[in-house]
């Protein structure tokens, strides 16, 4: 978290920061924009609120998840794998 706070501060100061993350909640919390890849292609690009949708998480990761908006940003809660995934 300390490193992500430093990177966020650098971005606010005008630096370009690129990070590869697999923790969706941390990505949503710290990123201004998300590039979501699926099988080597860009599935979605934009702010976390538009990229991380329940339907998109089901299609890309094969999971049932809740995407909840909280004061600190989005919280992505994986609930279960999809039965047909």
PDB file of N, CA and C in Angstrom:
ATOM      1  N   UNK A   1       0.818  -1.191   0.000  1.00  0.00           N
ATOM      2  CA  UNK A   1       0.000   0.000   0.000  1.00  0.00           C
ATOM      3  C   UNK A   1       0.868   1.264   0.000  1.00  0.00           C
ATOM      4  N   UNK A   2       1.971   1.209   0.722  1.00  0.00           N
ATOM      5  CA  UNK A   2       2.855   2.371   0.761  1.00  0.00           C
ATOM      6  C   UNK A   2       3.400   2.700  -0.624  1.00  0.00           C
ATOM      7  N   UNK A   3       3.794   1.677  -1.355  1.00  0.00           N
ATOM      8  CA  UNK A   3       4.319   1.894  -2.713  1.00  0.00           C
ATOM      9  C   UNK A   3       3.231   2.465  -3.615  1.00  0.00           C
ATOM     10  N   UNK A   4       2.019   1.940  -3.521  1.00  0.00           N
ATOM     11  CA  UNK A   4       0.928   2.440  -4.349  1.00  0.00           C
ATOM     12  C   UNK A   4       0.590   3.882  -4.002  1.00  0.00           C
ATOM     13  N   UNK A   5       0.670   4.242  -2.734  1.00  0.00           N
ATOM     14  CA  UNK A   5       0.450   5.643  -2.341  1.00  0.00           C
ATOM     15  C   UNK A   5       1.510   6.556  -2.960  1.00  0.00           C
ATOM     16  N   UNK A   6       2.766   6.111  -2.954  1.00  0.00           N
ATOM     17  CA  UNK A   6       3.838   6.901  -3.562  1.00  0.00           C
ATOM     18  C   UNK A   6       3.597   7.058  -5.061  1.00  0.00           C
ATOM     19  N   UNK A   7       3.221   5.979  -5.726  1.00  0.00           N
ATOM     20  CA  UNK A   7       2.963   6.038  -7.165  1.00  0.00           C
ATOM     21  C   UNK A   7       1.775   6.941  -7.474  1.00  0.00           C
ATOM     22  N   UNK A   8       0.744   6.892  -6.660  1.00  0.00           N
ATOM     23  CA  UNK A   8      -0.426   7.751  -6.861  1.00  0.00           C
ATOM     24  C   UNK A   8      -0.023   9.213  -6.714  1.00  0.00           C
ATOM     25  N   UNK A   9       0.830   9.513  -5.725  1.00  0.00           N
ATOM     26  CA  UNK A   9       1.311  10.882  -5.534  1.00  0.00           C
ATOM     27  C   UNK A   9       2.140  11.341  -6.738  1.00  0.00           C
ATOM     28  N   UNK A  10       2.960  10.456  -7.277  1.00  0.00           N
ATOM     29  CA  UNK A  10       3.749  10.797  -8.467  1.00  0.00           C
ATOM     30  C   UNK A  10       2.828  11.098  -9.651  1.00  0.00           C
ATOM     31  N   UNK A  11       1.773  10.291  -9.805  1.00  0.00           N
ATOM     32  CA  UNK A  11       0.819  10.529 -10.891  1.00  0.00           C
ATOM     33  C   UNK A  11       0.125  11.879 -10.717  1.00  0.00           C
ATOM     34  N   UNK A  12      -0.254  12.211  -9.495  1.00  0.00           N
ATOM     35  CA  UNK A  12      -0.885  13.510  -9.236  1.00  0.00           C
ATOM     36  C   UNK A  12       0.061  14.668  -9.555  1.00  0.00           C
ATOM     37  N   UNK A  13       1.356  14.401  -9.423  1.00  0.00           N
ATOM     38  CA  UNK A  13       2.361  15.426  -9.710  1.00  0.00           C
ATOM     39  C   UNK A  13       2.681  15.517 -11.201  1.00  0.00           C
ATOM     40  N   UNK A  14       2.056  14.676 -12.010  1.00  0.00           N
ATOM     41  CA  UNK A  14       2.232  14.763 -13.452  1.00  0.00           C
ATOM     42  C   UNK A  14       2.998  13.636 -14.093  1.00  0.00           C
ATOM     43  N   UNK A  15       3.520  12.711 -13.308  1.00  0.00           N
ATOM     44  CA  UNK A  15       4.255  11.573 -13.874  1.00  0.00           C
ATOM     45  C   UNK A  15       3.287  10.561 -14.474  1.00  0.00           C
ATOM     46  N   UNK A  16       3.768   9.847 -15.473  1.00  0.00           N
ATOM     47  CA  UNK A  16       3.005   8.727 -16.011  1.00  0.00           C
ATOM     48  C   UNK A  16       3.420   7.480 -15.251  1.00  0.00           C
ATOM     49  N   UNK A  17       2.441   6.773 -14.707  1.00  0.00           N
ATOM     50  CA  UNK A  17       2.703   5.561 -13.933  1.00  0.00           C
ATOM     51  C   UNK A  17       1.935   4.419 -14.584  1.00  0.00           C
ATOM     52  N   UNK A  18       2.635   3.344 -14.888  1.00  0.00           N
ATOM     53  CA  UNK A  18       2.009   2.140 -15.428  1.00  0.00           C
ATOM     54  C   UNK A  18       2.274   1.016 -14.446  1.00  0.00           C
ATOM     55  N   UNK A  19       1.225   0.334 -14.027  1.00  0.00           N
ATOM     56  CA  UNK A  19       1.357  -0.774 -13.087  1.00  0.00           C
ATOM     57  C   UNK A  19       0.517  -1.942 -13.580  1.00  0.00           C
ATOM     58  N   UNK A  20       1.050  -3.128 -13.426  1.00  0.00           N
ATOM     59  CA  UNK A  20       0.310  -4.344 -13.774  1.00  0.00           C
ATOM     60  C   UNK A  20      -0.126  -4.970 -12.464  1.00  0.00           C
ATOM     61  N   UNK A  21      -1.450  -5.133 -12.317  1.00  0.00           N
ATOM     62  CA  UNK A  21      -1.985  -5.629 -11.052  1.00  0.00           C
ATOM     63  C   UNK A  21      -3.019  -6.708 -11.303  1.00  0.00           C
ATOM     64  N   UNK A  22      -3.079  -7.653 -10.386  1.00  0.00           N
ATOM     65  CA  UNK A  22      -4.081  -8.698 -10.459  1.00  0.00           C
ATOM     66  C   UNK A  22      -5.110  -8.572  -9.344  1.00  0.00           C
ATOM     67  N   UNK A  23      -4.884  -7.658  -8.421  1.00  0.00           N
ATOM     68  CA  UNK A  23      -5.848  -7.386  -7.366  1.00  0.00           C
ATOM     69  C   UNK A  23      -6.771  -6.286  -7.878  1.00  0.00           C
ATOM     70  N   UNK A  24      -7.993  -6.669  -8.220  1.00  0.00           N
ATOM     71  CA  UNK A  24      -8.900  -5.734  -8.876  1.00  0.00           C
ATOM     72  C   UNK A  24      -9.304  -4.576  -7.972  1.00  0.00           C
ATOM     73  N   UNK A  25      -9.474  -4.843  -6.684  1.00  0.00           N
ATOM     74  CA  UNK A  25      -9.850  -3.774  -5.764  1.00  0.00           C
ATOM     75  C   UNK A  25      -8.730  -2.752  -5.618  1.00  0.00           C
ATOM     76  N   UNK A  26      -7.483  -3.225  -5.501  1.00  0.00           N
ATOM     77  CA  UNK A  26      -6.360  -2.287  -5.421  1.00  0.00           C
ATOM     78  C   UNK A  26      -6.213  -1.503  -6.720  1.00  0.00           C
ATOM     79  N   UNK A  27      -6.397  -2.163  -7.847  1.00  0.00           N
ATOM     80  CA  UNK A  27      -6.323  -1.467  -9.130  1.00  0.00           C
ATOM     81  C   UNK A  27      -7.396  -0.378  -9.193  1.00  0.00           C
ATOM     82  N   UNK A  28      -8.607  -0.713  -8.777  1.00  0.00           N
ATOM     83  CA  UNK A  28      -9.691   0.269  -8.800  1.00  0.00           C
ATOM     84  C   UNK A  28      -9.437   1.416  -7.836  1.00  0.00           C
ATOM     85  N   UNK A  29      -8.808   1.123  -6.720  1.00  0.00           N
ATOM     86  CA  UNK A  29      -8.548   2.151  -5.707  1.00  0.00           C
ATOM     87  C   UNK A  29      -7.485   3.151  -6.141  1.00  0.00           C
ATOM     88  N   UNK A  30      -6.453   2.686  -6.832  1.00  0.00           N
ATOM     89  CA  UNK A  30      -5.314   3.544  -7.117  1.00  0.00           C
ATOM     90  C   UNK A  30      -5.222   4.021  -8.563  1.00  0.00           C
ATOM     91  N   UNK A  31      -5.877   3.375  -9.495  1.00  0.00           N
ATOM     92  CA  UNK A  31      -5.727   3.737 -10.910  1.00  0.00           C
ATOM     93  C   UNK A  31      -6.751   4.771 -11.344  1.00  0.00           C
ATOM     94  N   UNK A  32      -6.295   5.705 -12.150  1.00  0.00           N
ATOM     95  CA  UNK A  32      -7.224   6.651 -12.778  1.00  0.00           C
ATOM     96  C   UNK A  32      -7.926   5.974 -13.954  1.00  0.00           C
ATOM     97  N   UNK A  33      -7.169   5.185 -14.701  1.00  0.00           N
ATOM     98  CA  UNK A  33      -7.712   4.435 -15.839  1.00  0.00           C
ATOM     99  C   UNK A  33      -7.219   3.000 -15.761  1.00  0.00           C
ATOM    100  N   UNK A  34      -8.039   2.088 -16.265  1.00  0.00           N
ATOM    101  CA  UNK A  34      -7.742   0.654 -16.269  1.00  0.00           C
ATOM    102  C   UNK A  34      -7.738   0.168 -17.721  1.00  0.00           C
ATOM    103  N   UNK A  35      -6.757  -0.656 -18.052  1.00  0.00           N
ATOM    104  CA  UNK A  35      -6.780  -1.403 -19.309  1.00  0.00           C
ATOM    105  C   UNK A  35      -6.996  -2.855 -18.913  1.00  0.00           C
ATOM    106  N   UNK A  36      -8.135  -3.405 -19.285  1.00  0.00           N
ATOM    107  CA  UNK A  36      -8.466  -4.793 -18.959  1.00  0.00           C
ATOM    108  C   UNK A  36      -8.188  -5.659 -20.183  1.00  0.00           C
ATOM    109  N   UNK A  37      -7.259  -6.584 -20.019  1.00  0.00           N
ATOM    110  CA  UNK A  37      -6.896  -7.485 -21.116  1.00  0.00           C
ATOM    111  C   UNK A  37      -7.619  -8.812 -20.985  1.00  0.00           C
ATOM    112  N   UNK A  38      -7.966  -9.376 -22.139  1.00  0.00           N
ATOM    113  CA  UNK A  38      -8.585 -10.704 -22.183  1.00  0.00           C
ATOM    114  C   UNK A  38      -8.029 -11.446 -23.388  1.00  0.00           C
ATOM    115  N   UNK A  39      -7.325 -12.521 -23.117  1.00  0.00           N
ATOM    116  CA  UNK A  39      -6.721 -13.352 -24.158  1.00  0.00           C
ATOM    117  C   UNK A  39      -5.860 -12.509 -25.110  1.00  0.00           C
ATOM    118  N   UNK A  40      -5.092 -11.592 -24.532  1.00  0.00           N
ATOM    119  CA  UNK A  40      -4.143 -10.806 -25.308  1.00  0.00           C
ATOM    120  C   UNK A  40      -4.698  -9.592 -26.015  1.00  0.00           C
ATOM    121  N   UNK A  41      -5.974  -9.301 -25.848  1.00  0.00           N
ATOM    122  CA  UNK A  41      -6.547  -8.118 -26.476  1.00  0.00           C
ATOM    123  C   UNK A  41      -7.196  -7.228 -25.417  1.00  0.00           C
ATOM    124  N   UNK A  42      -7.358  -5.963 -25.765  1.00  0.00           N
ATOM    125  CA  UNK A  42      -7.980  -5.025 -24.842  1.00  0.00           C
ATOM    126  C   UNK A  42      -9.488  -5.256 -24.838  1.00  0.00           C
ATOM    127  N   UNK A  43      -9.981  -5.637 -23.680  1.00  0.00           N
ATOM    128  CA  UNK A  43     -11.419  -5.852 -23.488  1.00  0.00           C
ATOM    129  C   UNK A  43     -12.115  -4.539 -23.135  1.00  0.00           C
ATOM    130  N   UNK A  44     -11.439  -3.712 -22.326  1.00  0.00           N
ATOM    131  CA  UNK A  44     -12.034  -2.440 -21.916  1.00  0.00           C
ATOM    132  C   UNK A  44     -10.931  -1.490 -21.475  1.00  0.00           C
ATOM    133  N   UNK A  45     -11.214  -0.205 -21.623  1.00  0.00           N
ATOM    134  CA  UNK A  45     -10.287   0.841 -21.169  1.00  0.00           C
ATOM    135  C   UNK A  45     -11.109   2.001 -20.640  1.00  0.00           C
ATOM    136  N   UNK A  46     -10.688   2.535 -19.497  1.00  0.00           N
ATOM    137  CA  UNK A  46     -11.361   3.704 -18.937  1.00  0.00           C
ATOM    138  C   UNK A  46     -11.272   3.718 -17.429  1.00  0.00           C
ATOM    139  N   UNK A  47     -12.070   4.556 -16.803  1.00  0.00           N
ATOM    140  CA  UNK A  47     -12.070   4.617 -15.347  1.00  0.00           C
ATOM    141  C   UNK A  47     -12.560   3.293 -14.746  1.00  0.00           C
ATOM    142  N   UNK A  48     -12.103   2.977 -13.549  1.00  0.00           N
ATOM    143  CA  UNK A  48     -12.501   1.708 -12.927  1.00  0.00           C
ATOM    144  C   UNK A  48     -14.015   1.487 -12.888  1.00  0.00           C
ATOM    145  N   UNK A  49     -14.782   2.543 -12.682  1.00  0.00           N
ATOM    146  CA  UNK A  49     -16.234   2.379 -12.593  1.00  0.00           C
ATOM    147  C   UNK A  49     -16.868   1.915 -13.900  1.00  0.00           C
ATOM    148  N   UNK A  50     -16.236   2.214 -15.022  1.00  0.00           N
ATOM    149  CA  UNK A  50     -16.789   1.757 -16.301  1.00  0.00           C
ATOM    150  C   UNK A  50     -16.175   0.442 -16.759  1.00  0.00           C
ATOM    151  N   UNK A  51     -14.955   0.150 -16.311  1.00  0.00           N
ATOM    152  CA  UNK A  51     -14.278  -1.086 -16.730  1.00  0.00           C
ATOM    153  C   UNK A  51     -14.725  -2.284 -15.897  1.00  0.00           C
ATOM    154  N   UNK A  52     -14.782  -2.109 -14.584  1.00  0.00           N
ATOM    155  CA  UNK A  52     -15.126  -3.223 -13.699  1.00  0.00           C
ATOM    156  C   UNK A  52     -16.630  -3.285 -13.482  1.00  0.00           C
ATOM    157  N   UNK A  53     -17.286  -4.032 -14.355  1.00  0.00           N
ATOM    158  CA  UNK A  53     -18.718  -4.299 -14.194  1.00  0.00           C
ATOM    159  C   UNK A  53     -18.894  -5.778 -13.913  1.00  0.00           C
ATOM    160  N   UNK A  54     -19.993  -6.119 -13.294  1.00  0.00           N
ATOM    161  CA  UNK A  54     -20.245  -7.523 -12.970  1.00  0.00           C
ATOM    162  C   UNK A  54     -20.292  -8.376 -14.237  1.00  0.00           C
ATOM    163  N   UNK A  55     -20.917  -7.862 -15.285  1.00  0.00           N
ATOM    164  CA  UNK A  55     -21.008  -8.613 -16.542  1.00  0.00           C
ATOM    165  C   UNK A  55     -19.630  -8.816 -17.161  1.00  0.00           C
ATOM    166  N   UNK A  56     -18.807  -7.773 -17.145  1.00  0.00           N
ATOM    167  CA  UNK A  56     -17.478  -7.880 -17.742  1.00  0.00           C
ATOM    168  C   UNK A  56     -16.596  -8.842 -16.942  1.00  0.00           C
ATOM    169  N   UNK A  57     -16.667  -8.811 -15.625  1.00  0.00           N
ATOM    170  CA  UNK A  57     -15.882  -9.734 -14.797  1.00  0.00           C
ATOM    171  C   UNK A  57     -16.312 -11.171 -15.051  1.00  0.00           C
ATOM    172  N   UNK A  58     -17.588 -11.378 -15.274  1.00  0.00           N
ATOM    173  CA  UNK A  58     -18.070 -12.724 -15.594  1.00  0.00           C
ATOM    174  C   UNK A  58     -17.502 -13.184 -16.928  1.00  0.00           C
ATOM    175  N   UNK A  59     -17.516 -12.299 -17.925  1.00  0.00           N
ATOM    176  CA  UNK A  59     -17.030 -12.668 -19.247  1.00  0.00           C
ATOM    177  C   UNK A  59     -15.531 -12.875 -19.318  1.00  0.00           C
ATOM    178  N   UNK A  60     -14.762 -12.049 -18.622  1.00  0.00           N
ATOM    179  CA  UNK A  60     -13.307 -12.113 -18.704  1.00  0.00           C
ATOM    180  C   UNK A  60     -12.726 -13.154 -17.758  1.00  0.00           C
ATOM    181  N   UNK A  61     -13.201 -13.152 -16.513  1.00  0.00           N
ATOM    182  CA  UNK A  61     -12.604 -14.021 -15.506  1.00  0.00           C
ATOM    183  C   UNK A  61     -13.435 -15.262 -15.180  1.00  0.00           C
ATOM    184  N   UNK A  62     -14.653 -15.319 -15.703  1.00  0.00           N
ATOM    185  CA  UNK A  62     -15.506 -16.474 -15.419  1.00  0.00           C
ATOM    186  C   UNK A  62     -15.922 -16.547 -13.959  1.00  0.00           C
ATOM    187  N   UNK A  63     -16.143 -15.372 -13.355  1.00  0.00           N
ATOM    188  CA  UNK A  63     -16.540 -15.345 -11.954  1.00  0.00           C
ATOM    189  C   UNK A  63     -17.822 -14.539 -11.765  1.00  0.00           C
ATOM    190  N   UNK A  64     -18.540 -14.895 -10.745  1.00  0.00           N
ATOM    191  CA  UNK A  64     -19.654 -14.077 -10.283  1.00  0.00           C
ATOM    192  C   UNK A  64     -19.058 -13.160  -9.220  1.00  0.00           C
ATOM    193  N   UNK A  65     -19.229 -11.865  -9.378  1.00  0.00           N
ATOM    194  CA  UNK A  65     -18.637 -10.912  -8.446  1.00  0.00           C
ATOM    195  C   UNK A  65     -19.580  -9.736  -8.239  1.00  0.00           C
ATOM    196  N   UNK A  66     -19.428  -9.121  -7.096  1.00  0.00           N
ATOM    197  CA  UNK A  66     -20.138  -7.879  -6.827  1.00  0.00           C
ATOM    198  C   UNK A  66     -19.144  -6.729  -6.982  1.00  0.00           C
ATOM    199  N   UNK A  67     -19.593  -5.652  -7.584  1.00  0.00           N
ATOM    200  CA  UNK A  67     -18.783  -4.446  -7.684  1.00  0.00           C
ATOM    201  C   UNK A  67     -19.529  -3.382  -6.881  1.00  0.00           C
ATOM    202  N   UNK A  68     -18.941  -3.022  -5.745  1.00  0.00           N
ATOM    203  CA  UNK A  68     -19.592  -2.114  -4.812  1.00  0.00           C
ATOM    204  C   UNK A  68     -18.863  -0.783  -4.773  1.00  0.00           C
ATOM    205  N   UNK A  69     -19.611   0.307  -4.794  1.00  0.00           N
ATOM    206  CA  UNK A  69     -18.996   1.630  -4.681  1.00  0.00           C
ATOM    207  C   UNK A  69     -18.959   2.017  -3.215  1.00  0.00           C
ATOM    208  N   UNK A  70     -17.762   2.391  -2.755  1.00  0.00           N
ATOM    209  CA  UNK A  70     -17.571   2.846  -1.389  1.00  0.00           C
ATOM    210  C   UNK A  70     -16.865   4.177  -1.412  1.00  0.00           C
ATOM    211  N   UNK A  71     -16.751   4.821  -0.265  1.00  0.00           N
ATOM    212  CA  UNK A  71     -16.128   6.139  -0.187  1.00  0.00           C
ATOM    213  C   UNK A  71     -14.702   6.126  -0.743  1.00  0.00           C
ATOM    214  N   UNK A  72     -13.948   5.047  -0.516  1.00  0.00           N
ATOM    215  CA  UNK A  72     -12.576   4.960  -0.997  1.00  0.00           C
ATOM    216  C   UNK A  72     -12.460   4.500  -2.431  1.00  0.00           C
ATOM    217  N   UNK A  73     -13.559   4.204  -3.090  1.00  0.00           N
ATOM    218  CA  UNK A  73     -13.530   3.718  -4.469  1.00  0.00           C
ATOM    219  C   UNK A  73     -14.345   2.446  -4.612  1.00  0.00           C
ATOM    220  N   UNK A  74     -13.970   1.629  -5.566  1.00  0.00           N
ATOM    221  CA  UNK A  74     -14.686   0.389  -5.821  1.00  0.00           C
ATOM    222  C   UNK A  74     -14.136  -0.746  -4.980  1.00  0.00           C
ATOM    223  N   UNK A  75     -15.020  -1.657  -4.633  1.00  0.00           N
ATOM    224  CA  UNK A  75     -14.640  -2.892  -3.956  1.00  0.00           C
ATOM    225  C   UNK A  75     -15.150  -4.026  -4.832  1.00  0.00           C
ATOM    226  N   UNK A  76     -14.250  -4.885  -5.293  1.00  0.00           N
ATOM    227  CA  UNK A  76     -14.627  -6.029  -6.132  1.00  0.00           C
ATOM    228  C   UNK A  76     -14.588  -7.266  -5.257  1.00  0.00           C
ATOM    229  N   UNK A  77     -15.750  -7.894  -5.100  1.00  0.00           N
ATOM    230  CA  UNK A  77     -15.866  -9.070  -4.242  1.00  0.00           C
ATOM    231  C   UNK A  77     -16.203 -10.273  -5.115  1.00  0.00           C
ATOM    232  N   UNK A  78     -15.222 -11.155  -5.296  1.00  0.00           N
ATOM    233  CA  UNK A  78     -15.460 -12.379  -6.063  1.00  0.00           C
ATOM    234  C   UNK A  78     -16.267 -13.331  -5.200  1.00  0.00           C
ATOM    235  N   UNK A  79     -17.357 -13.851  -5.756  1.00  0.00           N
ATOM    236  CA  UNK A  79     -18.234 -14.715  -4.974  1.00  0.00           C
ATOM    237  C   UNK A  79     -18.078 -16.184  -5.336  1.00  0.00           C
ATOM    238  N   UNK A  80     -18.046 -16.471  -6.637  1.00  0.00           N
ATOM    239  CA  UNK A  80     -17.944 -17.871  -7.048  1.00  0.00           C
ATOM    240  C   UNK A  80     -17.610 -17.954  -8.526  1.00  0.00           C
ATOM    241  N   UNK A  81     -17.050 -19.090  -8.940  1.00  0.00           N
ATOM    242  CA  UNK A  81     -16.858 -19.280 -10.384  1.00  0.00           C
ATOM    243  C   UNK A  81     -18.212 -19.498 -11.038  1.00  0.00           C
ATOM    244  N   UNK A  82     -18.319 -19.114 -12.296  1.00  0.00           N
ATOM    245  CA  UNK A  82     -19.542 -19.394 -13.033  1.00  0.00           C
ATOM    246  C   UNK A  82     -19.589 -20.864 -13.346  1.00  0.00           C
ATOM    247  N   UNK A  83     -20.732 -21.432 -13.305  1.00  0.00           N
ATOM    248  CA  UNK A  83     -20.878 -22.886 -13.533  1.00  0.00           C
ATOM    249  C   UNK A  83     -20.478 -23.305 -14.942  1.00  0.00           C
ATOM    250  N   UNK A  84     -20.750 -22.447 -15.937  1.00  0.00           N
ATOM    251  CA  UNK A  84     -20.466 -22.818 -17.322  1.00  0.00           C
ATOM    252  C   UNK A  84     -19.096 -22.326 -17.783  1.00  0.00           C
ATOM    253  N   UNK A  85     -18.302 -21.737 -16.889  1.00  0.00           N
ATOM    254  CA  UNK A  85     -16.986 -21.210 -17.280  1.00  0.00           C
ATOM    255  C   UNK A  85     -15.935 -22.293 -17.288  1.00  0.00           C
TER     256      UNK A  85
END
